[in-house]
PDB file of C-alpha atoms in Angstrom:
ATOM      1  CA  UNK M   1    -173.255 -15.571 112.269  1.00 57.00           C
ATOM      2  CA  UNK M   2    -170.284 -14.842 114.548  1.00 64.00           C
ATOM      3  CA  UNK M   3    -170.394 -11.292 115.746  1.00 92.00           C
ATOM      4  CA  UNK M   4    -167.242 -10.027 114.050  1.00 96.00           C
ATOM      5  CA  UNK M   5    -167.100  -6.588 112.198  1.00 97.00           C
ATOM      6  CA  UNK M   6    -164.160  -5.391 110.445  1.00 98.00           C
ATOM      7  CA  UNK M   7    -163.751  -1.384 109.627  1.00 97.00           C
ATOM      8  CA  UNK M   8    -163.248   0.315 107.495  1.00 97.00           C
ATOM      9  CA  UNK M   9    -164.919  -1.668 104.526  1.00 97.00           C
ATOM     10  CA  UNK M  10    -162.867  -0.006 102.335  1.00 97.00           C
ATOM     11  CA  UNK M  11    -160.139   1.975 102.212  1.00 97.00           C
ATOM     12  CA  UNK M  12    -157.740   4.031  99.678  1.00 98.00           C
ATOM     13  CA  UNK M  13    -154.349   5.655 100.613  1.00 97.00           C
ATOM     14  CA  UNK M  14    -151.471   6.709  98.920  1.00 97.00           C
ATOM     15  CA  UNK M  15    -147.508   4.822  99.366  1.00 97.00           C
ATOM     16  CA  UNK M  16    -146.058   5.616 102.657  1.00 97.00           C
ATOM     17  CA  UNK M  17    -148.936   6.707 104.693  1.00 97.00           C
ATOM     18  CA  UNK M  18    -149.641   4.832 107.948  1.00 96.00           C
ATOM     19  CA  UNK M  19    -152.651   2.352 107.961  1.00 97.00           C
ATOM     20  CA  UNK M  20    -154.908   0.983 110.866  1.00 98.00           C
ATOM     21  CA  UNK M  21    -156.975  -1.566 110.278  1.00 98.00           C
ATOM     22  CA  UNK M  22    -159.687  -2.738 113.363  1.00 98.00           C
ATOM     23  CA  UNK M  23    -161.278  -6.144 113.685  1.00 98.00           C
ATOM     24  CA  UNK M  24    -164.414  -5.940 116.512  1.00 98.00           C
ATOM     25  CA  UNK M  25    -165.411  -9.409 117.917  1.00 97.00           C
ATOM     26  CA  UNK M  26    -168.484  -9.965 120.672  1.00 96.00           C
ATOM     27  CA  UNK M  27    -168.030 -13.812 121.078  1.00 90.00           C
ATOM     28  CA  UNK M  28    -165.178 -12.783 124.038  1.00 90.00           C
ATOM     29  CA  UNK M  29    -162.715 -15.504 121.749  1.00 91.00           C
ATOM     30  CA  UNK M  30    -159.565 -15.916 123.037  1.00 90.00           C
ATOM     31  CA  UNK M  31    -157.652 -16.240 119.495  1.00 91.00           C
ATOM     32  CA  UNK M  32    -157.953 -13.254 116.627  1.00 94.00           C
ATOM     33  CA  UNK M  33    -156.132 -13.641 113.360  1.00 95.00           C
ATOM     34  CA  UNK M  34    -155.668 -11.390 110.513  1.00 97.00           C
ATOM     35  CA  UNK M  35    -155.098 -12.691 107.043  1.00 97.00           C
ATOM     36  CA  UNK M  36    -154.818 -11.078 103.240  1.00 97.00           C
ATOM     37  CA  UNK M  37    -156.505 -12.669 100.649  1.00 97.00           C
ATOM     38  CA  UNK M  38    -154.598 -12.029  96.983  1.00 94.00           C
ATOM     39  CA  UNK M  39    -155.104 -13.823  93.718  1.00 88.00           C
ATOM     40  CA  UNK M  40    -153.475 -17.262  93.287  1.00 85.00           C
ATOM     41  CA  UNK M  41    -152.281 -17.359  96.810  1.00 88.00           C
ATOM     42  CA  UNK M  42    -155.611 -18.063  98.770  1.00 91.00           C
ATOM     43  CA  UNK M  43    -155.900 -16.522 101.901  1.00 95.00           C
ATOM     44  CA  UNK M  44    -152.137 -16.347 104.397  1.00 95.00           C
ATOM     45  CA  UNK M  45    -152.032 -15.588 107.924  1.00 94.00           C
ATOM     46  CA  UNK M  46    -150.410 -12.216 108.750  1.00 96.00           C
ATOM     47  CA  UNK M  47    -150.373 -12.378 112.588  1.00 96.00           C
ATOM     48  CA  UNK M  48    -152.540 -13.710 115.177  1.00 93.00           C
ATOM     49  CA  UNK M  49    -154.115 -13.163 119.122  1.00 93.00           C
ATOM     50  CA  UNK M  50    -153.754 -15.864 121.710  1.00 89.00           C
ATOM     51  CA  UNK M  51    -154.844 -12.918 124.570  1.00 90.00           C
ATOM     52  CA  UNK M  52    -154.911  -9.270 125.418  1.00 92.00           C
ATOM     53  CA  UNK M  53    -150.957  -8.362 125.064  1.00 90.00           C
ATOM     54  CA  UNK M  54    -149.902 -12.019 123.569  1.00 92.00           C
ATOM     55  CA  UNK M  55    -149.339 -11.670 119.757  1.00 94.00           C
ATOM     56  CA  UNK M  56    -147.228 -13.335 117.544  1.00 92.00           C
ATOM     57  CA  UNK M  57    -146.244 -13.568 113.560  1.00 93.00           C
ATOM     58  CA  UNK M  58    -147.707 -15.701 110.878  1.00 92.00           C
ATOM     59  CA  UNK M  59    -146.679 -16.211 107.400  1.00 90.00           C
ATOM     60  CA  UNK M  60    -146.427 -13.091 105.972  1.00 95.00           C
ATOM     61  CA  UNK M  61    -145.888 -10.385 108.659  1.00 95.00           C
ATOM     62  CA  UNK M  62    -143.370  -8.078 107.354  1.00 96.00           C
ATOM     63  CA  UNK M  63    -144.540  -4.826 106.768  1.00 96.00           C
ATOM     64  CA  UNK M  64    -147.393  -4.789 109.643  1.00 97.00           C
ATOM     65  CA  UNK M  65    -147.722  -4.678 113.313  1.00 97.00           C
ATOM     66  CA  UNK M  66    -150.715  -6.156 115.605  1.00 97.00           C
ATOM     67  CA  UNK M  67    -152.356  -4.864 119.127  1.00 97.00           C
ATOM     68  CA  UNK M  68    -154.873  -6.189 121.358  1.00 97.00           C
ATOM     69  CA  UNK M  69    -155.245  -4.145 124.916  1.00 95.00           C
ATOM     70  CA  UNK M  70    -158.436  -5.645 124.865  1.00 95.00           C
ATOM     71  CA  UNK M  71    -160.283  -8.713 124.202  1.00 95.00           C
ATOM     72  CA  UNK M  72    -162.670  -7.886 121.483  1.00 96.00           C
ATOM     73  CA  UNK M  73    -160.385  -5.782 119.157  1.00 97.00           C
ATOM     74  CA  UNK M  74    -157.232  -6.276 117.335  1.00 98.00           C
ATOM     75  CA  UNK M  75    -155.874  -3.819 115.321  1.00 98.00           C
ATOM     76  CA  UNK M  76    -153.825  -4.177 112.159  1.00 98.00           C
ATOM     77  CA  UNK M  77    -151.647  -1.631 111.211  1.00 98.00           C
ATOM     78  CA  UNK M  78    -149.062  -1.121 108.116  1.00 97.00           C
ATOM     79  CA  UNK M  79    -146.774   1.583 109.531  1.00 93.00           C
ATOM     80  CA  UNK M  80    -145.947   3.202 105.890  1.00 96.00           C
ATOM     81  CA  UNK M  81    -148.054   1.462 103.294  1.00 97.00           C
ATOM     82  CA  UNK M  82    -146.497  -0.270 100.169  1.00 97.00           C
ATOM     83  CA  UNK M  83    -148.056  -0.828  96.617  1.00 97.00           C
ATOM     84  CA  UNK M  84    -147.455  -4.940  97.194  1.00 97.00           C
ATOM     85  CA  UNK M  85    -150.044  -4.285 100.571  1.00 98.00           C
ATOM     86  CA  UNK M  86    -153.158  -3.888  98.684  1.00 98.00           C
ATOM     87  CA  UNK M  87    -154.902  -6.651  99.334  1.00 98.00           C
ATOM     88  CA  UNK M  88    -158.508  -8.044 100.646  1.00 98.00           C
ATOM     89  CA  UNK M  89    -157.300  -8.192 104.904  1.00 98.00           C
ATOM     90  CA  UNK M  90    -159.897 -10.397 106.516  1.00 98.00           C
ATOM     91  CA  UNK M  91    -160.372 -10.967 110.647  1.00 97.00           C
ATOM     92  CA  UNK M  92    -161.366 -14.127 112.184  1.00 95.00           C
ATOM     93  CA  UNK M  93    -161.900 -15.381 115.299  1.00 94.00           C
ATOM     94  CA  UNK M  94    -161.835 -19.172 117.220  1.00 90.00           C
ATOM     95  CA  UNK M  95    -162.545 -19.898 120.725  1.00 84.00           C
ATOM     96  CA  UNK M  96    -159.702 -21.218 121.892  1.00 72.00           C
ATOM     97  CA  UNK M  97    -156.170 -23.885 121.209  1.00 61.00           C
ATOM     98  CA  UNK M  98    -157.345 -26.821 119.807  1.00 60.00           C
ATOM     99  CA  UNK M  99    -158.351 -27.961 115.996  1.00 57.00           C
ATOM    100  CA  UNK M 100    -161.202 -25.496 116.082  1.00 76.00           C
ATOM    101  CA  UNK M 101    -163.175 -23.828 113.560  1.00 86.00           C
ATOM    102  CA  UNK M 102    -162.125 -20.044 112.496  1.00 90.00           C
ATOM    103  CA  UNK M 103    -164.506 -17.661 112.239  1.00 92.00           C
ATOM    104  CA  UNK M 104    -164.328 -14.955 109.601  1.00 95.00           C
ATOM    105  CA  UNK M 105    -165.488 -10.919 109.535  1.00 97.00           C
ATOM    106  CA  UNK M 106    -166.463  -9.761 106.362  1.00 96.00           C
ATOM    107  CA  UNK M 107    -163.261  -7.723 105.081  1.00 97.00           C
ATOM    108  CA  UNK M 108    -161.623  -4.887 104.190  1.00 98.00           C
ATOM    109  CA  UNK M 109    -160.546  -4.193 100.715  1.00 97.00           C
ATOM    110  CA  UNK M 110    -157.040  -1.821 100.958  1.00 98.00           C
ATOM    111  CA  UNK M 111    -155.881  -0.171  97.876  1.00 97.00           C
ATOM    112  CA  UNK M 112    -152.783   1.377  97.961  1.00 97.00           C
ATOM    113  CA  UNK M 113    -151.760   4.138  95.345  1.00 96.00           C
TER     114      UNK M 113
ATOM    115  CA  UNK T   1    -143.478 -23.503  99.372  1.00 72.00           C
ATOM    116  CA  UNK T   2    -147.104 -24.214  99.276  1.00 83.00           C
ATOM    117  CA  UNK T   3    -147.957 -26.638 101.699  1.00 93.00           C
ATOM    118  CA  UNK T   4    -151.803 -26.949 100.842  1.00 96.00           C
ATOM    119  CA  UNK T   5    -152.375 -26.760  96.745  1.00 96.00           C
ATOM    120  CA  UNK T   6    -155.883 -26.689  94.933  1.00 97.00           C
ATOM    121  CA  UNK T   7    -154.792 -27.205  91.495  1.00 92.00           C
ATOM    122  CA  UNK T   8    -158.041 -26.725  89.814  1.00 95.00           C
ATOM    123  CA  UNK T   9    -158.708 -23.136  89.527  1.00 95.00           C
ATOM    124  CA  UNK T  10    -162.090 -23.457  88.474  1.00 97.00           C
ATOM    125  CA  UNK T  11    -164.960 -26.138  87.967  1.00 97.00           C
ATOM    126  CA  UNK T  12    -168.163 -25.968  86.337  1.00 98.00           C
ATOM    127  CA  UNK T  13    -170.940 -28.404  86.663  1.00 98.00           C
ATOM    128  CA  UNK T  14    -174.456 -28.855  85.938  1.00 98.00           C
ATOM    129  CA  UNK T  15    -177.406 -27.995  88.212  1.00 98.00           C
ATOM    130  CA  UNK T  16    -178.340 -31.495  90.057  1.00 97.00           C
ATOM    131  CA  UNK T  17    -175.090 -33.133  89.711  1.00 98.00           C
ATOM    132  CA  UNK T  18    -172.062 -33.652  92.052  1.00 98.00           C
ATOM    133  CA  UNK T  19    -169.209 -31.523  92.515  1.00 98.00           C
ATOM    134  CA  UNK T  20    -166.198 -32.947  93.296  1.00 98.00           C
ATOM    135  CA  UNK T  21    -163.525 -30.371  94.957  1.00 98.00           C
ATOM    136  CA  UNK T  22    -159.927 -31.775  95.435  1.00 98.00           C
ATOM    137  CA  UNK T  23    -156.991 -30.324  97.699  1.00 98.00           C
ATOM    138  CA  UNK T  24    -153.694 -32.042  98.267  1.00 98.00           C
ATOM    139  CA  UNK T  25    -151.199 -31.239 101.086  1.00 97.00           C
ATOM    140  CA  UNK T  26    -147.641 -31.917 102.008  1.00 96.00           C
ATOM    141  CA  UNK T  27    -147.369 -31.684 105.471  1.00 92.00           C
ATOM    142  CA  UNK T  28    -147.689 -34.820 107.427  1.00 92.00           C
ATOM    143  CA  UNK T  29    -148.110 -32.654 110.590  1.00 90.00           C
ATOM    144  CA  UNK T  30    -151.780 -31.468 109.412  1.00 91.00           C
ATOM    145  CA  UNK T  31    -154.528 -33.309 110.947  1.00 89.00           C
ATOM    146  CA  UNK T  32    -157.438 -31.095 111.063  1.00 91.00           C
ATOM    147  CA  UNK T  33    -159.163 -29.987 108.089  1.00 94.00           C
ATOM    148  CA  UNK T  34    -162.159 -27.291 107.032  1.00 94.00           C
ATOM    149  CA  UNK T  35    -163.296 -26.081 103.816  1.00 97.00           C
ATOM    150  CA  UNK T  36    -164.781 -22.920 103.378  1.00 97.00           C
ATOM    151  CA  UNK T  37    -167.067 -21.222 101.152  1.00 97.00           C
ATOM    152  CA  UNK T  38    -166.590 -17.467  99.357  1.00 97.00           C
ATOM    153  CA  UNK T  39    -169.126 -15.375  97.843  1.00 96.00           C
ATOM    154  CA  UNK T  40    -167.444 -11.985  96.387  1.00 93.00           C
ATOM    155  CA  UNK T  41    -167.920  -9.108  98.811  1.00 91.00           C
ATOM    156  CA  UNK T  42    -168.339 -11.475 101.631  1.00 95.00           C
ATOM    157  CA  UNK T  43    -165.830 -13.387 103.968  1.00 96.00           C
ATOM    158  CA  UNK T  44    -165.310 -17.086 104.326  1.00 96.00           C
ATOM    159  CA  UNK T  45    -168.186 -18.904 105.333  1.00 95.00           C
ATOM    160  CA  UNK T  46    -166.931 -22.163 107.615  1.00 94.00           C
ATOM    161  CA  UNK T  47    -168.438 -25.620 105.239  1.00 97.00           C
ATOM    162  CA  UNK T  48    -167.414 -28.315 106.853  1.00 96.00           C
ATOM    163  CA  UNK T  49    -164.182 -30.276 108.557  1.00 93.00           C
ATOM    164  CA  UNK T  50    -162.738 -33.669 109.649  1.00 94.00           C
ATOM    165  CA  UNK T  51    -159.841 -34.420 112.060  1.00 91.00           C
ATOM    166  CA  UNK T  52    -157.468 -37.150 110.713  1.00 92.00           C
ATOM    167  CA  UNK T  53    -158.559 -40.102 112.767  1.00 93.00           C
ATOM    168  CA  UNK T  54    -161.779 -40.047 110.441  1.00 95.00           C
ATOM    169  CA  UNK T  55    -161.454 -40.874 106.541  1.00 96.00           C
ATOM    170  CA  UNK T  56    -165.412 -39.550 106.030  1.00 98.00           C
ATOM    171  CA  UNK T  57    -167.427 -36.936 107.741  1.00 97.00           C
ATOM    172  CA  UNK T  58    -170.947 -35.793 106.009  1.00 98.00           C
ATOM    173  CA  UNK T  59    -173.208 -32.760 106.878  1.00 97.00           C
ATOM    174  CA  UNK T  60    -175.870 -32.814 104.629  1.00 97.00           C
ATOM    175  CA  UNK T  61    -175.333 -32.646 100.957  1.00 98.00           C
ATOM    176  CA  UNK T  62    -171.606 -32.112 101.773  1.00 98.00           C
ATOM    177  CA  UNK T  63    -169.145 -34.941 102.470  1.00 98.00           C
ATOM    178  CA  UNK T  64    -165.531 -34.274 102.921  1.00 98.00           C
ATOM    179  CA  UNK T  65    -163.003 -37.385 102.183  1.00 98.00           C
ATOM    180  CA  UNK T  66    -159.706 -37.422 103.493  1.00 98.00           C
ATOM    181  CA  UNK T  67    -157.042 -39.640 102.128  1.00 97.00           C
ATOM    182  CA  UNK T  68    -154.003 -39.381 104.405  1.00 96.00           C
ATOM    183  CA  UNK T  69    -152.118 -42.067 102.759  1.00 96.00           C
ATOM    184  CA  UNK T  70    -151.943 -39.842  99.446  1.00 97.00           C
ATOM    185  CA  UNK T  71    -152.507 -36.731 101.457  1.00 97.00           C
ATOM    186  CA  UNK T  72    -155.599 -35.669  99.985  1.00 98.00           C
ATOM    187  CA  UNK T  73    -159.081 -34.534 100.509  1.00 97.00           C
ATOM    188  CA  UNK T  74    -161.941 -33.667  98.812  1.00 98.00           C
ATOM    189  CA  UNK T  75    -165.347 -31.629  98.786  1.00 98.00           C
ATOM    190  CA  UNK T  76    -168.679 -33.675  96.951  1.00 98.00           C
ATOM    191  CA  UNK T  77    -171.693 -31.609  97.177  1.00 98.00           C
ATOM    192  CA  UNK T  78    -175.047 -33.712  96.431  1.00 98.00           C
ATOM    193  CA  UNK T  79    -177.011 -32.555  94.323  1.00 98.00           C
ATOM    194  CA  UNK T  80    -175.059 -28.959  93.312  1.00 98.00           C
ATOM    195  CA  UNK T  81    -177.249 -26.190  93.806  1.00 97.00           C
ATOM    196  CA  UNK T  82    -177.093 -22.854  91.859  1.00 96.00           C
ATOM    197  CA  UNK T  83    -176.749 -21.241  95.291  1.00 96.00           C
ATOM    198  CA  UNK T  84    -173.202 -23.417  95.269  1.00 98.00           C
ATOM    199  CA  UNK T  85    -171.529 -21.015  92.796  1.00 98.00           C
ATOM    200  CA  UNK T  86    -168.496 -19.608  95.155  1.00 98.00           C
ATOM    201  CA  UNK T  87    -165.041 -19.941  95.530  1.00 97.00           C
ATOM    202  CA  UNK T  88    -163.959 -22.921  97.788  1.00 98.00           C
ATOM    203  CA  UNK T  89    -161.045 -23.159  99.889  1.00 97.00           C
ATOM    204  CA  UNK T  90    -159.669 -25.884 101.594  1.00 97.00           C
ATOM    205  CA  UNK T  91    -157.548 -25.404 104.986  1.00 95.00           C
ATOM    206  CA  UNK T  92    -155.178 -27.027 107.234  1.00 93.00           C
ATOM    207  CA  UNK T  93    -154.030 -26.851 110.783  1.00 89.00           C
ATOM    208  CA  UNK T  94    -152.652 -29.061 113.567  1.00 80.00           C
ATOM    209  CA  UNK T  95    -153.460 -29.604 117.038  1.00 68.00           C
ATOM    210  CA  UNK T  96    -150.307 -28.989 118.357  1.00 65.00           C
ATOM    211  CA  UNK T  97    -150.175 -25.472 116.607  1.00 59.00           C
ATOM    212  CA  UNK T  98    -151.865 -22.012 117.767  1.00 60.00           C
ATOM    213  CA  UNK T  99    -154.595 -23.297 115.182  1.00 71.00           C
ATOM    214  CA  UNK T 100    -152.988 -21.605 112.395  1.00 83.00           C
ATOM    215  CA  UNK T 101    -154.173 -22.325 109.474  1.00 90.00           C
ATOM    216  CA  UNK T 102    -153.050 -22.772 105.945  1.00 93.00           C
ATOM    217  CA  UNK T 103    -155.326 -22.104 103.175  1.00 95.00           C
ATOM    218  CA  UNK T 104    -155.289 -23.263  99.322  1.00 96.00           C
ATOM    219  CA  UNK T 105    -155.563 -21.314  96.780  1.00 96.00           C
ATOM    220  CA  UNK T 106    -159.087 -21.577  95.994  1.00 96.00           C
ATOM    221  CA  UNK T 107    -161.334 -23.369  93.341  1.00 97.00           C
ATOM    222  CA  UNK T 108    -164.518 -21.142  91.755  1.00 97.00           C
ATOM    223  CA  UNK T 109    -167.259 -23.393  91.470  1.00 98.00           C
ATOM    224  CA  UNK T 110    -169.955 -22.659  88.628  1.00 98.00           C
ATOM    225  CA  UNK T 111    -173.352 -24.494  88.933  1.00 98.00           C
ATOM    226  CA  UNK T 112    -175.484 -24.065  85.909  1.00 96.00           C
ATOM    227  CA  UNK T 113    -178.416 -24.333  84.993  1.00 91.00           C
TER     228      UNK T 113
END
């Protein structure tokens, strides 16, 4: 198994609190992605790590923010969570550009109240 | 706009028999695709993938078909296993892109007995 771990594991907060999120990888990857996983949408990419400092937005990034000063963590963070944010947020990992396989951590389930 | 669909939500076959997984896709850029397999509580597990030059790859009791003519693929696992039951997604990137990939929404797989 890739060594990704995801924390917390779970998580409950209340609407407009600030939320951090941390995805831990020891493979030294270059790329880190975070997705949410909802019913009847699959899983969609939220942003994603090409290096320390390099970020950049996926599909549905509003409402979050990304940050990786290092190479084997990249933190997730909903700066005042929202209702339509709880969700199953899942880390993964690939070695580098190219039609690689992703490797995923084992997630974080977010309820917001 | 979903650009990767899995129109069955669920499938249920027998122990010992195939399974037959389908996913269909719209984009004409995608040429690299993975399934992946779900149990609940657990991330996605990486299956299996082909690139677009091939039209078969096989690991296994797992083949993957790709039809890029009708722009679809699908999953046969030989013989189905009770250890099968999961959810199945199928996935899509490009070469070209930061490897980003878009998922389906997911087919749940029952083997029984």
């Amino acid at each position: 198994d890739a060594g990704i771990t995801q924390s917390p594991r779970h998580k409950v907060t209340e609407t407009g609190t600030p939320v951090t999120l941390r995805c831990h990888q020891t493979e030294n990857h270059r790329y880190m992605y975070w997705y949410r996983q909802d019913p009847g949408h699959g899983l969609r990419l939220i942003h994603y790590s090409y290096g320390v400092k390099d970020t950049d937005k996926g599909e549905v990034s509003d409402g979050y923010s990304v940050s990786r000063s290092k190479t084997e963590d990249f933190l997730l963070t909903l700066e005042s969570a929202t209702s339509s944010q709880t969700s199953v947020y899942f880390c993964a990992i690939s070695e580098g550009q190219g039609a690689e396989t992703q490797y995923f951590g084992p997630g974080t389930r977010l309820l917001v109240l | 706009d979903q650009q990767v669909k899995q129109n069955s939500p669920s499938l249920s076959v027998q122990e010992g028999r195939i399974s037959i997984l389908n996913c269909d896709y719209t984009n004409s850029m995608f040429d690299y695709f993975l399934w992946y397999k779900k149990y609940p509580a657990e991330g996605p597990t990486f299956l299996i993938s082909i690139s677009s030059i091939k039209d078969k790859n096989e690991d296994g009791r797992f083949t993957v078909f790709l039809n890029k003519s009708a722009k679809h693929l699908s999953l046969h696992i030989v013989p189905s296993q009770p250890g099968d039951s999961a959810v199945y997604f199928c996935a899509a990137s490009n070469y070209q892109g930061a490897q980003k990939l878009v998922f389906g929404q997911g087919t749940r797989l029952t083997i029984n007995p």
